[in-house]
XYZ file of C-alpha atoms in Angstrom:
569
model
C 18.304 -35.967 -10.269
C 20.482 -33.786 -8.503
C 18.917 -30.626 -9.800
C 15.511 -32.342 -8.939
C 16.610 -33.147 -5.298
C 17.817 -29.555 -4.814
C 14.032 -28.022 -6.514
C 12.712 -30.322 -3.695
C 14.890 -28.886 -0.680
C 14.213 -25.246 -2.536
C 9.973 -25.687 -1.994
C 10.098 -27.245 0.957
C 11.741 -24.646 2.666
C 10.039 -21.894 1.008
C 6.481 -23.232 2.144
C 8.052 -23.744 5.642
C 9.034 -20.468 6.229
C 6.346 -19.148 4.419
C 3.312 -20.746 6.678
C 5.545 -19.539 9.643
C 5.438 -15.483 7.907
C 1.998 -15.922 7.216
C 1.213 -16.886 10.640
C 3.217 -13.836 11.737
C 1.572 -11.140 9.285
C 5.424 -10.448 8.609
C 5.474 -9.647 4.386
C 5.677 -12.429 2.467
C 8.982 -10.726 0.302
C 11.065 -10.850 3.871
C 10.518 -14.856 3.397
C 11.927 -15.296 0.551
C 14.520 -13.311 1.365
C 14.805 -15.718 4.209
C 14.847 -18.606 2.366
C 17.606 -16.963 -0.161
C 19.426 -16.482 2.372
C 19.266 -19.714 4.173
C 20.190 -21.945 0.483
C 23.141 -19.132 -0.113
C 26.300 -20.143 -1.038
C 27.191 -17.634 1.977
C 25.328 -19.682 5.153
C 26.328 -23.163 6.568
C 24.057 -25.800 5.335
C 23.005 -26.663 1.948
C 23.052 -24.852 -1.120
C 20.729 -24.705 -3.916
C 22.432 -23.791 -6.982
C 20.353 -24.934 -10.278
C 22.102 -23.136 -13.849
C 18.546 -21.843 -14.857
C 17.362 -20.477 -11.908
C 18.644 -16.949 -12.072
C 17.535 -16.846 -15.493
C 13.719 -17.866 -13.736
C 14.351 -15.297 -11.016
C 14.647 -12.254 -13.414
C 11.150 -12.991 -14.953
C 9.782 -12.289 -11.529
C 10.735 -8.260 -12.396
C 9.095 -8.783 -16.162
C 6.321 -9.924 -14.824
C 6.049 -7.728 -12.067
C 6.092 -4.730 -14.280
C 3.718 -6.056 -16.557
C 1.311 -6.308 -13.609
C 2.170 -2.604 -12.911
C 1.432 -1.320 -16.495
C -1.626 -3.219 -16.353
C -3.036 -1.032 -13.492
C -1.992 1.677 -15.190
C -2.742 2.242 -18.991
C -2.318 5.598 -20.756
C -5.480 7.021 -19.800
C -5.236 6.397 -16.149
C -1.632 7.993 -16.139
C -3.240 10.862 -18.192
C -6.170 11.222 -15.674
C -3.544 10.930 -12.727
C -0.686 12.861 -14.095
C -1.191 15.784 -10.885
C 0.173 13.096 -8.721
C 2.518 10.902 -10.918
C 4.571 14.079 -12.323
C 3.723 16.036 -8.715
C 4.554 14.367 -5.825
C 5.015 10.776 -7.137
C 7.889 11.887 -9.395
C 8.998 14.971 -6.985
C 9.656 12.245 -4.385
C 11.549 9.883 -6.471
C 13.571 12.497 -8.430
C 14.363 14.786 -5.049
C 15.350 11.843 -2.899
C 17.606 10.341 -5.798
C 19.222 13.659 -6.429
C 19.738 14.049 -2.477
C 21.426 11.003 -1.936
C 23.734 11.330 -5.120
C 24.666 14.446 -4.087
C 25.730 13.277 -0.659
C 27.100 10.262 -1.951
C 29.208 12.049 -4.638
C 30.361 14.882 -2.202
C 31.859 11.718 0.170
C 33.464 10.497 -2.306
C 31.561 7.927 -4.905
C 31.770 7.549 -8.656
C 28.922 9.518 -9.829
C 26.954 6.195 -11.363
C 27.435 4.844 -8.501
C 26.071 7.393 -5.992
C 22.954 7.620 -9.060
C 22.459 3.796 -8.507
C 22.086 4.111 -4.404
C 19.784 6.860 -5.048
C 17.620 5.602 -6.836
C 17.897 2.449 -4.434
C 16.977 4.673 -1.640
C 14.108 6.364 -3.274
C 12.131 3.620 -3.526
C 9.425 2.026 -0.704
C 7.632 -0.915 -0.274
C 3.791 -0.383 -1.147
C 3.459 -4.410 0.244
C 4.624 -3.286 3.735
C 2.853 -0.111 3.596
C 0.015 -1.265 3.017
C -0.738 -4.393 5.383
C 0.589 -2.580 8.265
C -1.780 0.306 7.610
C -4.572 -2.274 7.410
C -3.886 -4.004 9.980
C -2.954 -0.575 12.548
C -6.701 0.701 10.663
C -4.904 3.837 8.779
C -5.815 2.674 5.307
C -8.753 5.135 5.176
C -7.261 7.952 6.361
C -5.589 11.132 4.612
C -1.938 9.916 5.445
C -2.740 6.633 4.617
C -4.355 6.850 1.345
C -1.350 9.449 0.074
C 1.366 7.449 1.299
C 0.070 4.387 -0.053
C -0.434 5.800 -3.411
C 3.060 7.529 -3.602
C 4.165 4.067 -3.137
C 2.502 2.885 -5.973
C 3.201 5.161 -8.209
C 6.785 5.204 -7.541
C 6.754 1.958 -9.407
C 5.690 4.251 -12.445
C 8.348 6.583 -12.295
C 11.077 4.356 -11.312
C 10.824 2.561 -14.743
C 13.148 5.567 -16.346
C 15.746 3.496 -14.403
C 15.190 0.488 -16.074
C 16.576 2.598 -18.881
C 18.886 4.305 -17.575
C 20.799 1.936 -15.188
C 22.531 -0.494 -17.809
C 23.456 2.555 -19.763
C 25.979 3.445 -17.001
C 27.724 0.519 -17.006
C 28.544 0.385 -20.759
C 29.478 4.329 -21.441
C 32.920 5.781 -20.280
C 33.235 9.415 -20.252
C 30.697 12.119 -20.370
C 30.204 12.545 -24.121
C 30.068 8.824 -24.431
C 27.266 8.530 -21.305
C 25.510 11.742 -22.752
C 25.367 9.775 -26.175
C 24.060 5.965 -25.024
C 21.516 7.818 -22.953
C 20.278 9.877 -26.021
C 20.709 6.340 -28.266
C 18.556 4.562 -25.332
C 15.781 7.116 -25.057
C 15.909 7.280 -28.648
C 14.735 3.166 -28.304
C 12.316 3.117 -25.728
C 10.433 5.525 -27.575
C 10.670 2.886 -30.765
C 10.013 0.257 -28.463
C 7.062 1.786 -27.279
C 6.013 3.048 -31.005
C 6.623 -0.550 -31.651
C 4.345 -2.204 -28.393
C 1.749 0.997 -28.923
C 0.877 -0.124 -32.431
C 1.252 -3.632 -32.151
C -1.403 -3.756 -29.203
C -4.026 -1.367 -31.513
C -3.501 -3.457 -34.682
C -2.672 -6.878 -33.701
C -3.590 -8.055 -29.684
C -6.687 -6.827 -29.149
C -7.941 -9.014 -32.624
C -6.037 -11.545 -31.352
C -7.501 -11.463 -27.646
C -11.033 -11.398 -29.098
C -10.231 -14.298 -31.295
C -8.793 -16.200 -28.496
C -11.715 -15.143 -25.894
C -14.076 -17.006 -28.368
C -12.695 -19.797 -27.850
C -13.952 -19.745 -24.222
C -10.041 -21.572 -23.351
C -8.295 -20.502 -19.830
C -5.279 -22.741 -21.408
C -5.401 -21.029 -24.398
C -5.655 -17.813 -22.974
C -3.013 -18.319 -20.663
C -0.798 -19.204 -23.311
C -1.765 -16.196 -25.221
C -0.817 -14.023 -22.032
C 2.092 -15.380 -21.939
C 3.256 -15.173 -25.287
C 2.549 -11.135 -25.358
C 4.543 -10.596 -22.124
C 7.986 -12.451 -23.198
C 7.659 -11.023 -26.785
C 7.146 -7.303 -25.430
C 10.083 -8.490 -23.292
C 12.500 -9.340 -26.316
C 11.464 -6.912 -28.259
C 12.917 -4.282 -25.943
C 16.033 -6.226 -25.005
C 16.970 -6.974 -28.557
C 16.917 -3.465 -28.714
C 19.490 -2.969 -26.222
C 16.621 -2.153 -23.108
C 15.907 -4.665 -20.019
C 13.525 -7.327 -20.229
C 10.958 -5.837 -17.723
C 10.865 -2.379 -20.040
C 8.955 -3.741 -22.999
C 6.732 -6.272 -20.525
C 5.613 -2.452 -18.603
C 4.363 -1.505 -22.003
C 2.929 -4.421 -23.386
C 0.595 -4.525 -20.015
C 0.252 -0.378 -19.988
C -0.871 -0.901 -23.395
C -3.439 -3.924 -22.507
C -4.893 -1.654 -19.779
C -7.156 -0.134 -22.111
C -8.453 -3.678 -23.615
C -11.743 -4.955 -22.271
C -9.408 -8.135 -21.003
C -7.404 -6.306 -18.182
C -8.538 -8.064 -15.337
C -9.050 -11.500 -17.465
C -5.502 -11.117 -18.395
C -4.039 -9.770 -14.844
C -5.800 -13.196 -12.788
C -4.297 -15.277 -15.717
C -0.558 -14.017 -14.661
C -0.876 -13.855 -10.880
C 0.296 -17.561 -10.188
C 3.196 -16.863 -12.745
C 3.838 -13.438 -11.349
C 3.891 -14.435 -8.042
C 6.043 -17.621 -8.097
C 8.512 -16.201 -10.413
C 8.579 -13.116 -7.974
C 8.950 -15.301 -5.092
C 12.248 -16.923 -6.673
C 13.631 -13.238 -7.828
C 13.550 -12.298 -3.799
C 15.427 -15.647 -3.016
C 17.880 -14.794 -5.575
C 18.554 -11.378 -3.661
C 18.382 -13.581 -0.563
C 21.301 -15.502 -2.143
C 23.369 -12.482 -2.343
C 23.743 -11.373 1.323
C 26.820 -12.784 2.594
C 26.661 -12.525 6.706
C 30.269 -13.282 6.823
C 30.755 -9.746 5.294
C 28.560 -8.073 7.846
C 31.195 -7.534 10.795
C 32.925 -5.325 7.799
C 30.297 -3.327 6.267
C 27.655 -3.056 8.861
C 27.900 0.191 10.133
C 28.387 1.299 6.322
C 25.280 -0.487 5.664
C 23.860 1.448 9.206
C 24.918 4.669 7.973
C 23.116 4.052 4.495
C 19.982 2.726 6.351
C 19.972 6.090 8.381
C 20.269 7.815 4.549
C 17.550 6.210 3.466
C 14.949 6.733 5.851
C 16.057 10.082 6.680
C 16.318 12.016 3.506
C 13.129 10.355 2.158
C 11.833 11.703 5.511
C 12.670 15.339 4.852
C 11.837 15.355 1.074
C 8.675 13.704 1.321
C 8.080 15.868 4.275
C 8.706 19.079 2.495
C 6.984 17.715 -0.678
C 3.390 16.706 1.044
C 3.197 20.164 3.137
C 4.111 22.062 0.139
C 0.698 20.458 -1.548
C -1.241 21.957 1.164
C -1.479 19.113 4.128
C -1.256 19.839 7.748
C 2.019 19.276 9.290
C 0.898 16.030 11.392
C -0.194 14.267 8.251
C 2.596 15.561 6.310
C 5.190 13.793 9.122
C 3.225 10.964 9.216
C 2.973 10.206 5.327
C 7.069 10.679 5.121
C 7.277 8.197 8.554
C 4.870 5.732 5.890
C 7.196 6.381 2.847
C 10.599 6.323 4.718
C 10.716 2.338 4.577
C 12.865 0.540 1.362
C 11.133 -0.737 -0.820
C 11.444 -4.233 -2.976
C 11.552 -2.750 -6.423
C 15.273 -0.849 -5.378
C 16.240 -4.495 -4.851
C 15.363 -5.026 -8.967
C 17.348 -1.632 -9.206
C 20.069 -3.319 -7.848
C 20.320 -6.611 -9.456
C 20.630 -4.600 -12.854
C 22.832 -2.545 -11.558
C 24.994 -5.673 -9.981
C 23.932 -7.455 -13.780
C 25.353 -4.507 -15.167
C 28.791 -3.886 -13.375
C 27.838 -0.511 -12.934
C 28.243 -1.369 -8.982
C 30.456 -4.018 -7.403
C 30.024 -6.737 -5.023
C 31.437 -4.690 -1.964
C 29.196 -1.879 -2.370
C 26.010 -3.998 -3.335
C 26.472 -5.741 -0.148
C 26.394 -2.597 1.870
C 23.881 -1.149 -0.706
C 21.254 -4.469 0.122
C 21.954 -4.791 4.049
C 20.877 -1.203 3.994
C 17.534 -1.199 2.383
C 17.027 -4.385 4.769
C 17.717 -2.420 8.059
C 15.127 -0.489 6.774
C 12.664 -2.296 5.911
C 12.881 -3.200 9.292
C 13.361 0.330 10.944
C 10.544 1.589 8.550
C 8.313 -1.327 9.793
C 8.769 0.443 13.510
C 8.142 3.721 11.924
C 4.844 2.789 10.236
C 3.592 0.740 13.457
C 4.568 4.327 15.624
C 3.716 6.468 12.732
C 0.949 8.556 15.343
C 3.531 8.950 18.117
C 6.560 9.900 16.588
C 5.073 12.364 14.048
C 2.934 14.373 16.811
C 6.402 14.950 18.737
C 7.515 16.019 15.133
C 4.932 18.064 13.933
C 4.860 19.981 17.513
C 8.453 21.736 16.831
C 7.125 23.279 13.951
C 4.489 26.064 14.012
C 1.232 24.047 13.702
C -2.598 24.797 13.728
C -3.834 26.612 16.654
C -4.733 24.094 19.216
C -8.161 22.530 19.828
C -8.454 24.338 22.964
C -7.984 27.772 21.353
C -10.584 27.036 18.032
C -13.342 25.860 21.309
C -12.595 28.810 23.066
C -15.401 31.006 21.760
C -17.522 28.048 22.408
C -20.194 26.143 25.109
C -18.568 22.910 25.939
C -20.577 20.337 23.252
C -23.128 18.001 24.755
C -22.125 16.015 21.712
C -18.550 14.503 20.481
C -18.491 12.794 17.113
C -15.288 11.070 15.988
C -15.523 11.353 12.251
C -16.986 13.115 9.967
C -17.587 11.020 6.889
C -20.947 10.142 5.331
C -22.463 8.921 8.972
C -20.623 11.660 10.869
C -21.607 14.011 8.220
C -25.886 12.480 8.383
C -25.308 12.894 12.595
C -24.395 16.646 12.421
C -27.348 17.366 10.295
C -29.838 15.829 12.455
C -28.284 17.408 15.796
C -28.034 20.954 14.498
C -31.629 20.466 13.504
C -32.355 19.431 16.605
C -30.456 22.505 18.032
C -27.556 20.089 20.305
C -24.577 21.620 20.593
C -21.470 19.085 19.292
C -17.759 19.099 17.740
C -17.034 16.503 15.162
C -13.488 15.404 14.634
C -11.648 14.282 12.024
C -7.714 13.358 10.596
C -8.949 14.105 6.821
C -8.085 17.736 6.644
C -10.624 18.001 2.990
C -13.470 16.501 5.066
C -12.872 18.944 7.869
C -13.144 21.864 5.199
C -16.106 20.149 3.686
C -17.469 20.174 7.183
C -16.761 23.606 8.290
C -18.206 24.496 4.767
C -21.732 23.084 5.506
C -22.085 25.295 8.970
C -20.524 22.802 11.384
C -17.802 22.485 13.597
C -15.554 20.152 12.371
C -11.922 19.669 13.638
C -8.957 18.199 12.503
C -8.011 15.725 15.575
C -8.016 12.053 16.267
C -10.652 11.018 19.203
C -8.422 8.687 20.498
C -5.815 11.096 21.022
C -6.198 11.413 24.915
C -4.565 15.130 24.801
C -7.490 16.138 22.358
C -10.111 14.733 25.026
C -9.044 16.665 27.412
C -9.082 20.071 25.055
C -12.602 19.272 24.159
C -13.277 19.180 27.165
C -15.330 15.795 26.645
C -15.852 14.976 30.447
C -18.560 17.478 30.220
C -20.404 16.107 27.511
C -23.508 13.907 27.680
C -22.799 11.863 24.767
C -19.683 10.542 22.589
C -20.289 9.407 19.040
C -18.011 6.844 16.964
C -18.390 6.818 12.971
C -15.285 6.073 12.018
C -15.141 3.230 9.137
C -11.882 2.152 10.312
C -12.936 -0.565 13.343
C -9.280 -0.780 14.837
C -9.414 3.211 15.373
C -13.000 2.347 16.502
C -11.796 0.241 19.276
C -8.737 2.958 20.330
C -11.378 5.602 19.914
C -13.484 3.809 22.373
C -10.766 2.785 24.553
C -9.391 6.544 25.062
C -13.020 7.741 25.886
C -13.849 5.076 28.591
C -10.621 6.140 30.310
C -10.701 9.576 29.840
C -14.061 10.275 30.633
C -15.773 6.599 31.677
C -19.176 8.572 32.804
C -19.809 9.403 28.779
C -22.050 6.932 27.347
C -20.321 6.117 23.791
C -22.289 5.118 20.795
C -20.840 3.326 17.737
C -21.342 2.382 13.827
C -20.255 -1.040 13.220
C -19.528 -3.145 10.123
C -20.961 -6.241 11.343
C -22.282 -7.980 14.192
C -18.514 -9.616 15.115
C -17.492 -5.435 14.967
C -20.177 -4.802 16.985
C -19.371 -7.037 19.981
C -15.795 -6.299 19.966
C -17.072 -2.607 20.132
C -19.665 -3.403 23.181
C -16.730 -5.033 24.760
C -14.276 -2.473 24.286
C -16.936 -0.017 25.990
C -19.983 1.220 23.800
C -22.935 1.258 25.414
C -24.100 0.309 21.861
C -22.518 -0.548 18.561
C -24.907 -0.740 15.427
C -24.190 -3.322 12.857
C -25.033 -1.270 10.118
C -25.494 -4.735 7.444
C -28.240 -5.723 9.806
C -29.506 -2.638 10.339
C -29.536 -1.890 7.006
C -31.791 -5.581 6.314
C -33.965 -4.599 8.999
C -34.463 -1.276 7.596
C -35.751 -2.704 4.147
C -37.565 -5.483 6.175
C -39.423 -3.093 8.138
C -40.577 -0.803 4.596
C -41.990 -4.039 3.178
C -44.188 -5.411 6.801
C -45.230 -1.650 6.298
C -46.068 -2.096 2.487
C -48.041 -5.205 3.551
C -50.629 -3.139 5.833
C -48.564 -4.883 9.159
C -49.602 -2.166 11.791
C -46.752 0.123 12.890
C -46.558 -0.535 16.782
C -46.314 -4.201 15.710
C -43.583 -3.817 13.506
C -41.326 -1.301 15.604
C -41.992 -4.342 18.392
C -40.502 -6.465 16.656
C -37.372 -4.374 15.861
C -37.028 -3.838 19.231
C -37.002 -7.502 20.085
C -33.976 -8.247 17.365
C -32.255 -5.257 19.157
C -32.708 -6.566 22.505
C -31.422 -10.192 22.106
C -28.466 -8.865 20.429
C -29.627 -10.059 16.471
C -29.661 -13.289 17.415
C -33.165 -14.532 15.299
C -32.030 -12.910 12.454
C -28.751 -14.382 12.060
C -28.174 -17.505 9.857
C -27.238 -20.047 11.510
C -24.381 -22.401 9.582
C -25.598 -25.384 7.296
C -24.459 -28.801 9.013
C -23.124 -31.356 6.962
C -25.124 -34.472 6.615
C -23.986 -36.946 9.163
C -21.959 -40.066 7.459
């Protein structure tokens, strides 16, 4: 009953403070941590302690890597292996090696210092992400590369899963040089072992199972393939989450990949939940007014020399130097998966309590610093990119000519249709865009197409867009819409401004922000086909272009559907 009363006090407060995040848009894994922290045997109050419940939490990382192996199976790390063994492994690898090289020169065992590096290296694709959605940067160049370095850091980080408990049972250089030969020499049985297992045995047995049209049973089945992957590689020697990475890289290729990745979300996600309030059960405030400016310091390592190397990394591969800033600002934050690092390092005694504690108040300054850093990614990276020799200004590539009648902010597949019909038409405009291929692809098809962002109020003003006669949004990104529209009406509020819109909601927000129109392009698109079949049916043309018109001019309203009302009781 006890146990039972403290499972009780353990949901309760989880769902509390996790309706509260939600509300907030703060990431769901800073809850837990919350709620960790809260039930700790280190805070006032009470204290959840059930026997089995660490053993629960570290299923959270098994299953968490099998979800990552499932998204990416041999032949998608084959078809991506330019960006997994370029800049995905170049920035894990050269920001581990950085800080252990700092870390050893100050003084650190070298395990150690290895450990905190490959701590640092790490970033949270869960923060990344929903902050670029939610600031509208998920489409663009920075966005989509930082976000996917992210990801794949999750790939190359498993090495450590390896590598980590080796550390803490060797002693001496031949002995560490021979348990990490002994180790690599297992995962590759392991994954001999998983490889053929999954060819000769699990896919039968998934089609055997699928027939019997079961979610139980196929549940069960998922299940029992991720915990024996999981014992095969620790009765080897390896971690737990090792052999569940391969058992769902390996099930990648099946036919049941999605079936079996919805089947292990609710387990994956719960079990992950109670891994981050395990962590959360580890910070001990009372040992903050002795470590926190360590724990400072280490937060300034982090985000700073993931900064410079990702930096260095992403303008090596050819990308301008505001992008490049702005993808390190994305990829400086910490990341959840260096807090799995950790507990097998802490599991493995291959770092103590003392320097854990510094180790995890670190990566949680940053998390926060790098949430500040995403949010005023734009801002601090043009002050960046400015000290170093950048493109030649817009002013200097409009020099040789007219000022445009036309400005269009994007130049994707409606900037891109725009262009074409203006230069047919023989208007003079200037497209902008922050995807430096699509402003080659532009410049390649006769146009002029610059890298900017429209919003950018300095960029306005080197366009020289108070003498144009019309501004043009096509941006798919409908928070950058709105700024877009926002920094034209100020800078220039006698330019009409014409938008693309998702939907009619999109639309009015546009309208309200300042367009003089915003076209939903879902009803557009319905009235488009609607209009091809009155035509098909002999309706006479001036009839049927009326009737656009009308739609148009009472804002869609008779073409919307109006919501079904219940039956009154």
């Amino acid at each position: 009953m006890d146990h039972l009363i403290q499972i009780i006090l353990l949901l309760a407060v989880t769902v509390a403070i996790m309706v509260a995040f939600q509300r907030l848009r703060i990431p769901s894994s800073l809850g837990y941590l919350l709620v960790g922290l809260i039930l700790g045997p280190h805070t006032a109050g009470p204290t959840v302690h059930v026997p089995e419940f660490k053993v629960l939490a570290e299923f959270g990382v098994v299953f968490l890597l099998f979800s990552i192996g499932l998204n990416y199976s041999l032949p998608q790390l084959h078809a991506m292996r330019h960006q997994i063994l370029g800049l995905g492994t170049a920035q894990v690898g050269l920001t581990t090696a950085v800080v252990a090289t700092l870390l050893w020169l100050a003084g650190l065992n070298p395990a150690v210092a290895f450990v905190i590096g490959a701590v640092f290296a790490q970033s949270s694709s869960t923060i990344i992400g929903r902050q670029l959605a939610e600031q509208g940067e998920d489409a663009t160049a920075h966005g989509r590369l930082g976000l996917a370095i992210s990801v794949f850091q999750d790939v190359t980080a498993v090495p450590f899963l390896v590598l980590i408990p080796v550390l803490g049972s060797a002693t001496g250089i031949y002995a560490l040089a021979g348990e990490l030969g002994w180790a690599l020499a297992k995962a590759m049985l392991a994954f001999a072992v998983v490889f053929y297992a999954v060819r000769w045995a699990l896919r039968p047995l998934f089609h055997l199972v699928a027939e019997r049209r079961s979610a139980e049973l196929f549940t069960l089945t998922v299940l029992l393939v991720v915990l024996a992957a999981a014992s095969t590689t620790s009765s080897l020697g390896l971690s737990l989450a090792f052999g569940a990475f391969l058992a769902g890289m390996m099930l990648g290729e099946t036919e049941f990949r999605h079936q079996v990745e919805s089947s292990i979300r609710p387990f994956r996600d719960v079990l992950l939940g109670l891994f981050f309030i395990g962590i959360g059960m580890l910070i001990d405030p009372s040992s903050l007014p002795r470590i926190w400016h360590w724990a400072l310091l280490g937060s300034l390592l982090l985000l700073s020399s993931k900064i410079v190397v990702v930096v260095l990394i992403v303008r090596r591969s050819g990308m301008d130097a505001l992008a490049s800033w702005r993808t390190a600002l994305l990829l400086a934050v910490g990341g959840e998966f260096g807090f799995a690092l950790l507990a097998i390092a802490l599991d493995s005694s291959v770092i103590d309590a003392q320097a854990g504690q510094v180790v995890l108040n670190a990566v949680l300054f940053s998390l926060v610093g790098g949430v500040l850093l995403i949010r005023y990614n734009h801002a601090i990276a043009s002050g960046l990119a400015r000290s170093v020799v950048a493109a030649p200004p817009v002013a200097e590539q409009l020099g040789g000519f007219p000022a445009p009648q036309v400005l269009i902010g994007g130049y994707g597949r409606v900037g891109h249709t725009i262009a074409v019909l203006l230069k047919a038409s023989g208007v003079d405009f200037v497209a902008f865009d922050t995807d430096p291929k699509r402003v080659q692809q532009g410049q390649a098809d006769g146009h002029l197409v610059l890298y900017g962002d429209i919003a950018d109020p300095e960029l306005l003003a080197a366009a020289r867009a108070e003498r144009a006669t019309l501004a043009i949004v096509t941006v798919d990104s409908h928070a950058i819409a709105l700024r877009a529209i926002a920094a034209l009406c100020q800078h220039c509020p006698h330019v009409p401004v014409i938008a693309r819109a998702r939907d009619l909601e999109a639309s009015s927000a546009l309208v309200n922000a300042g367009a003089i129109h915003a076209y939903p392009e879902a009803i557009e698109s319905s009235l488009r086909l609607g209009a091809t079949a009155l035509r098909m049916l002999r309706i006479p043309t001036v009839d049927i272009d009326r009737m656009l018109q009308d739609i148009r001019d009472w804002d869609y309203q008779p073409v919307l559907e109006n919501p079904v009302e219940e039956d009154a009781k």
